[in-house]
Coordinates of C-alpha atoms and ligand atoms in Angstrom, one line a residue:
M1 CA 64.9 122.2 83.7
L2 CA 67.6 119.5 84.4
K3 CA 66.4 116.5 86.3
T4 CA 69.2 115.7 88.8
V5 CA 69.7 112.3 90.4
V6 CA 70.3 112.4 94.2
M7 CA 74.1 112.6 94.6
Q8 CA 73.9 112.3 98.4
G9 CA 76.3 109.6 99.5
K10 CA 77.4 108.8 95.9
V11 CA 81.1 108.1 95.4
V12 CA 82.7 110.0 92.6
V13 CA 86.3 109.2 91.6
I14 CA 87.8 112.0 89.5
T15 CA 91.1 112.7 87.9
G16 CA 92.4 116.2 87.1
A17 CA 90.5 117.8 90.0
T18 CA 93.4 120.0 91.1
S19 CA 92.8 122.5 88.3
G20 CA 90.4 123.8 85.6
I21 CA 87.3 122.0 84.6
G22 CA 87.8 119.0 86.9
E23 CA 88.3 121.1 90.0
V24 CA 85.0 122.9 89.4
A25 CA 83.2 119.7 88.5
A26 CA 84.4 118.1 91.8
Q27 CA 83.1 121.2 93.8
K28 CA 79.7 121.1 92.1
L29 CA 79.3 117.4 92.7
A30 CA 80.4 117.8 96.3
A31 CA 77.8 120.6 96.8
M32 CA 75.2 118.1 95.5
G33 CA 76.2 115.6 98.3
A34 CA 78.7 113.4 96.6
R35 CA 81.9 112.1 98.3
I36 CA 84.8 112.9 96.1
V37 CA 87.8 110.6 95.7
M38 CA 90.4 112.4 93.6
I39 CA 93.6 111.2 92.0
A40 CA 96.3 113.9 91.9
R41 CA 100.0 114.2 91.5
N42 CA 100.7 117.5 93.1
S43 CA 100.2 117.6 96.9
E44 CA 99.9 121.3 97.3
R45 CA 97.2 121.7 94.7
A46 CA 95.5 118.5 96.0
A47 CA 95.4 119.9 99.6
S48 CA 93.9 123.1 98.3
T49 CA 91.2 121.3 96.3
L50 CA 90.5 119.0 99.3
S51 CA 90.2 122.0 101.7
R52 CA 87.7 123.7 99.3
L53 CA 85.7 120.4 99.1
R54 CA 85.6 120.2 102.9
Q55 CA 84.3 123.8 103.1
I56 CA 81.6 123.0 100.6
A57 CA 80.6 119.7 102.3
P58 CA 81.9 119.6 105.9
G59 CA 81.8 116.1 107.5
V60 CA 82.1 114.2 104.2
E61 CA 85.2 112.1 103.9
H62 CA 86.6 113.4 100.6
R63 CA 89.9 111.7 99.8
V64 CA 93.0 112.0 97.7
H65 CA 95.1 109.3 96.2
Y66 CA 98.4 110.3 94.7
A67 CA 99.6 109.1 91.2
D68 CA 101.4 110.5 88.2
L69 CA 98.9 109.4 85.5
S70 CA 101.5 109.6 82.7
R71 CA 103.2 106.5 84.2
L72 CA 101.7 103.1 83.6
G73 CA 103.0 101.6 86.9
E74 CA 101.3 104.5 88.8
M75 CA 98.0 104.2 87.0
R76 CA 97.9 100.5 87.9
R77 CA 99.0 101.0 91.5
V78 CA 96.4 103.8 92.2
A79 CA 93.6 101.8 90.5
R80 CA 94.4 98.9 92.8
Q81 CA 94.6 101.1 95.8
I82 CA 91.2 102.8 95.1
A83 CA 89.6 99.5 94.2
L84 CA 90.5 98.2 97.6
A85 CA 89.4 101.4 99.5
E86 CA 86.2 101.9 97.5
P87 CA 84.2 98.7 97.0
R88 CA 81.4 100.8 95.3
I89 CA 82.0 103.6 92.9
D90 CA 79.0 105.4 91.4
V91 CA 80.8 107.8 89.0
L92 CA 84.2 107.6 87.5
I93 CA 85.3 110.9 85.7
N94 CA 88.4 110.4 83.6
N95 CA 89.4 114.0 83.0
A96 CA 93.2 114.5 83.6
G97 CA 94.9 115.6 80.4
A98 CA 97.8 117.5 79.0
A99 CA 99.4 118.7 75.8
F100 CA 103.1 118.5 75.1
D101 CA 105.0 120.5 72.4
R102 CA 107.9 118.0 72.2
R103 CA 107.7 114.2 72.1
Q104 CA 108.5 112.7 75.5
V105 CA 108.2 109.2 76.8
N106 CA 107.7 107.8 80.3
E107 CA 109.8 105.1 81.9
E108 CA 107.8 102.4 80.1
G109 CA 108.7 104.0 76.8
I110 CA 105.1 105.3 76.2
E111 CA 104.6 108.7 74.6
L112 CA 103.3 111.1 77.3
T113 CA 100.2 112.5 75.5
F114 CA 99.0 109.0 74.7
A115 CA 99.8 107.7 78.2
T116 CA 98.2 110.6 80.1
N117 CA 95.2 111.3 77.9
H118 CA 94.2 107.9 76.8
L119 CA 96.0 105.0 78.5
S120 CA 95.2 106.4 82.0
Y121 CA 91.5 106.4 81.1
F122 CA 91.7 102.8 80.1
V123 CA 93.8 101.5 83.0
L124 CA 91.7 103.3 85.7
T125 CA 88.4 102.2 84.2
E126 CA 89.5 98.6 83.9
G127 CA 91.1 98.7 87.4
L128 CA 87.9 100.0 89.0
R129 CA 85.6 97.7 87.0
E130 CA 84.4 95.6 90.0
S131 CA 83.7 98.7 92.1
L132 CA 81.7 100.3 89.2
L133 CA 79.7 97.1 88.6
A134 CA 79.0 96.8 92.3
A135 CA 77.3 100.2 92.3
G136 CA 74.8 99.0 89.7
A137 CA 73.9 102.0 87.5
A138 CA 77.4 103.5 87.7
R139 CA 78.5 106.2 85.2
I140 CA 81.8 106.6 83.5
V141 CA 82.4 110.1 82.1
N142 CA 85.4 110.7 79.8
T143 CA 86.6 114.2 79.0
S144 CA 87.4 114.4 75.2
S145 CA 87.6 117.4 72.9
E146 CA 86.5 118.9 69.6
A147 CA 90.3 118.8 68.9
H148 CA 89.5 115.2 67.8
R149 CA 87.9 116.5 64.6
R150 CA 91.0 116.6 62.4
A151 CA 92.7 113.6 64.0
K152 CA 93.4 110.3 62.5
L153 CA 94.6 107.0 64.0
D154 CA 97.6 105.3 62.5
F155 CA 97.8 101.8 64.0
D156 CA 101.4 101.4 62.7
D157 CA 102.5 104.5 64.7
L158 CA 99.9 105.3 67.4
Q159 CA 102.4 107.1 69.5
F160 CA 104.0 109.4 66.9
T161 CA 107.5 108.0 66.7
K162 CA 107.5 109.9 63.3
R163 CA 106.7 113.6 62.8
Y164 CA 105.4 114.3 66.3
R165 CA 103.3 117.5 66.5
L166 CA 101.5 118.8 69.6
F167 CA 98.1 119.4 68.0
A168 CA 98.2 116.1 66.0
A169 CA 99.2 114.1 69.1
Y170 CA 96.7 115.9 71.4
G171 CA 93.9 115.6 68.8
R172 CA 94.6 111.9 68.4
S173 CA 94.4 111.3 72.1
K174 CA 91.0 113.0 72.2
L175 CA 89.9 110.8 69.3
C176 CA 91.0 107.8 71.4
N177 CA 88.8 109.1 74.2
I178 CA 85.7 108.9 72.0
L179 CA 86.6 105.5 70.5
F180 CA 87.4 104.1 73.9
T181 CA 84.0 105.4 75.2
R182 CA 82.2 103.7 72.3
E183 CA 83.9 100.4 72.7
L184 CA 83.5 100.5 76.5
A185 CA 79.8 101.3 76.1
R186 CA 79.4 98.3 73.7
R187 CA 81.1 96.1 76.3
L188 CA 78.9 97.4 79.0
E189 CA 75.7 97.0 77.1
K190 CA 74.5 94.0 79.2
N191 CA 75.3 95.8 82.5
A192 CA 73.7 98.8 84.1
V193 CA 76.9 100.8 83.9
T194 CA 77.1 103.5 81.2
A195 CA 79.9 105.4 79.6
N196 CA 79.7 108.8 77.8
C197 CA 82.2 111.4 76.8
L198 CA 82.2 115.2 76.2
H199 CA 83.7 118.3 74.8
P200 CA 83.8 121.0 77.6
G201 CA 84.2 123.9 75.2
F202 CA 87.3 126.0 74.8
V203 CA 88.1 126.8 78.5
A204 CA 90.6 129.1 80.2
T205 CA 92.4 126.6 82.4
R206 CA 96.1 125.6 82.9
I207 CA 96.1 123.4 79.8
G208 CA 99.2 123.9 77.7
D209 CA 101.0 126.0 80.4
N210 CA 103.5 123.2 80.9
N211 CA 105.2 124.2 77.6
R212 CA 107.6 127.0 76.9
G213 CA 108.3 129.4 74.1
P214 CA 105.9 130.1 71.2
V215 CA 103.5 127.3 72.1
S216 CA 102.9 128.6 75.6
Y217 CA 102.3 132.1 74.2
L218 CA 99.8 130.7 71.7
F219 CA 97.9 128.9 74.5
R220 CA 97.9 132.0 76.8
F221 CA 96.7 134.3 74.0
A222 CA 93.9 132.0 72.8
K223 CA 92.7 131.6 76.4
I224 CA 91.8 135.3 76.5
F225 CA 88.8 134.3 74.4
A226 CA 87.9 131.1 76.3
L227 CA 85.1 130.1 78.6
S228 CA 85.3 130.1 82.4
P229 CA 86.0 126.7 84.1
E230 CA 82.6 127.0 85.7
K231 CA 81.0 127.0 82.2
G232 CA 83.4 124.2 81.0
A233 CA 82.4 121.9 83.9
E234 CA 78.7 122.0 83.1
T235 CA 78.6 119.0 80.8
I236 CA 80.7 116.8 83.1
V237 CA 78.4 117.6 86.0
Y238 CA 75.4 116.9 83.7
L239 CA 76.7 113.5 82.6
A240 CA 77.6 112.6 86.2
S241 CA 74.3 113.6 87.8
S242 CA 71.3 114.2 85.5
N243 CA 68.5 111.8 85.1
D244 CA 68.1 112.9 81.5
V245 CA 71.2 110.8 80.6
A246 CA 70.6 107.8 83.0
N247 CA 70.3 105.6 79.9
S248 CA 72.7 107.3 77.5
N249 CA 75.6 105.1 76.6
G250 CA 78.5 105.6 74.2
Q251 CA 77.6 109.1 73.2
Y252 CA 79.6 112.3 72.8
F253 CA 78.1 115.5 74.4
Y254 CA 78.7 119.2 74.0
K255 CA 76.7 121.8 75.9
C256 CA 74.7 119.0 77.7
R257 CA 73.5 117.7 74.3
P258 CA 74.5 114.7 72.2
L259 CA 76.7 115.7 69.2
A260 CA 77.9 113.5 66.3
P261 CA 81.7 113.3 66.5
S262 CA 83.9 113.0 63.4
K263 CA 83.6 110.0 61.0
E264 CA 86.8 108.6 62.4
A265 CA 85.3 108.7 65.9
Q266 CA 82.3 106.6 64.8
D267 CA 84.4 103.8 63.4
D268 CA 83.5 100.8 65.5
V269 CA 86.2 98.6 63.9
A270 CA 88.9 101.1 64.8
A271 CA 87.4 101.4 68.3
R272 CA 87.7 97.6 68.8
R273 CA 91.2 97.5 67.5
L274 CA 92.2 100.5 69.7
W275 CA 90.9 98.6 72.7
E276 CA 92.9 95.6 71.8
E277 CA 96.1 97.6 71.2
T278 CA 95.6 99.5 74.4
E279 CA 94.9 96.4 76.4
R280 CA 98.1 94.8 75.0
L281 CA 100.0 97.9 76.0
A282 CA 98.6 98.1 79.4
K283 CA 99.2 94.3 79.8
I284 CA 96.4 94.1 82.3
F285 CA 93.1 92.9 83.4
P286 CA 90.5 91.2 81.2
S287 CA 87.9 93.5 79.7
F288 CA 84.4 94.1 81.1
E289 CA 82.6 90.8 81.1
E290 CA 79.1 90.4 80.0
G291 CA 76.7 90.7 82.9
P292 CA 73.0 90.7 83.7
P293 CA 70.7 92.7 81.4
R294 CA 70.8 96.5 81.7
R295 CA 68.5 97.9 84.4
S296 CA 66.3 100.9 83.4
N297 CA 66.4 103.8 85.9
Ligands
NAP301 N1 90.7 123.7 78.5 C1 90.1 123.4 77.3 O1 89.9 124.3 76.5 C2 89.8 122.0 77.0 C3 89.1 121.8 75.8 C4 88.7 120.4 75.5 C5 89.1 119.4 76.4 N2 89.8 119.7 77.5 C6 90.2 118.6 78.4 O2 89.7 118.9 79.7 C7 90.5 118.1 80.6 C8 90.9 118.9 81.8 O3 91.8 119.9 81.4 P1 91.8 121.4 81.8 O4 91.5 122.2 80.6 O5 90.9 121.6 83.0 O6 93.3 121.6 82.1 P2 94.2 121.9 83.4 O7 93.7 123.1 84.2 O8 95.6 121.9 83.0 O9 93.9 120.6 84.3 C9 94.4 119.4 84.0 C10 94.3 118.4 85.2 O10 94.9 117.2 84.8 C11 95.9 116.9 85.8 N3 97.0 116.1 85.2 C12 97.7 116.4 84.1 N4 98.7 115.5 83.9 C13 98.6 114.6 85.0 C14 99.4 113.5 85.4 N5 100.4 113.1 84.6 N6 99.0 112.9 86.5 C15 98.0 113.3 87.2 N7 97.2 114.4 86.9 C16 97.5 115.0 85.8 C17 96.4 118.2 86.3 O11 97.1 118.1 87.5 P3 98.1 119.2 88.0 O12 97.3 120.2 88.8 O13 99.1 118.4 88.9 O14 98.8 119.8 86.9 C18 95.1 119.0 86.4 O15 94.4 118.6 87.6 C19 91.6 117.5 79.8 O16 91.4 116.1 79.5 C20 91.7 118.3 78.5 O17 92.2 117.6 77.4 C21 90.2 121.0 77.8

């Protein structure tokens, strides 16, 4: 049986809670007593998620902050806004993600898969650092994917200016999620905050539906055989709430169990270099500083 920490009164910041896996995870955590602070870009879907959360847990002040997480300026603004509004954050779930069949860039010139799936995880985590440290044993949960298995990093062309392909770019962004989690965990070692990542399984959500033509048909057909979002949310909820993983740090999980990721995803030199490249790109805050020794829970 899973041992669950008390979520009553805990503050959970989550991205991608207007659909799919994140929406179910937010509902489950709200049902356990958490106050949900979500970051969303679509006001209709956010209102619908919020109203469901308020039905599940009436009287709790669930909130929404709006931002398009494919745009660096918006990532930074929303991180600042939430840091001001939430001086203590117990759980940060970086979950928003997308797959694009054509190479597109945002107004800062950053490729959209890389920006949405990797850079937003980095900028939000760094921007909310003080609030996470203030909670003591806070948890950071990053949604990655088994799609990372065949991916490789190319530090000379991280954003696929040459030969962009959807599955290569998406897989690389999910490899970045694991390497980011590893390096973050290493930097957090002297604090009580932990960082872990996960594969939710292949889940029937809206992922890929933003594309047109053959790619969209491929996604829709494959999803006939996929898991339900309820099943897909299980490992997120587990990492956010179970006592079993109170001291896990830097690990990759699938079906609520640790799983060894690919060789590339275990490369600590690459993880450190990716952090530095991302930090340079994000042109932001200093990284997590060393703090007091880790508390055991
Ligand atoms: N489904 C799978 O089989 C699978 C497998 C492995 C990993 N994953 C990962 O699971 C995570 C959740 O995906 P999902 O499958 O639940 O897909 P989904 O139903 O498409 O949900 C994606 C969520 O991310 C949000 N999002 C996307 N781009 C955004 C942006 N620019 N700004 C703000 N929010 C944005 C979406 O908001 P909107 O409602 O506004 O679109 C939505 O809430 C992703 O990281 C994905 O890579 C999924």
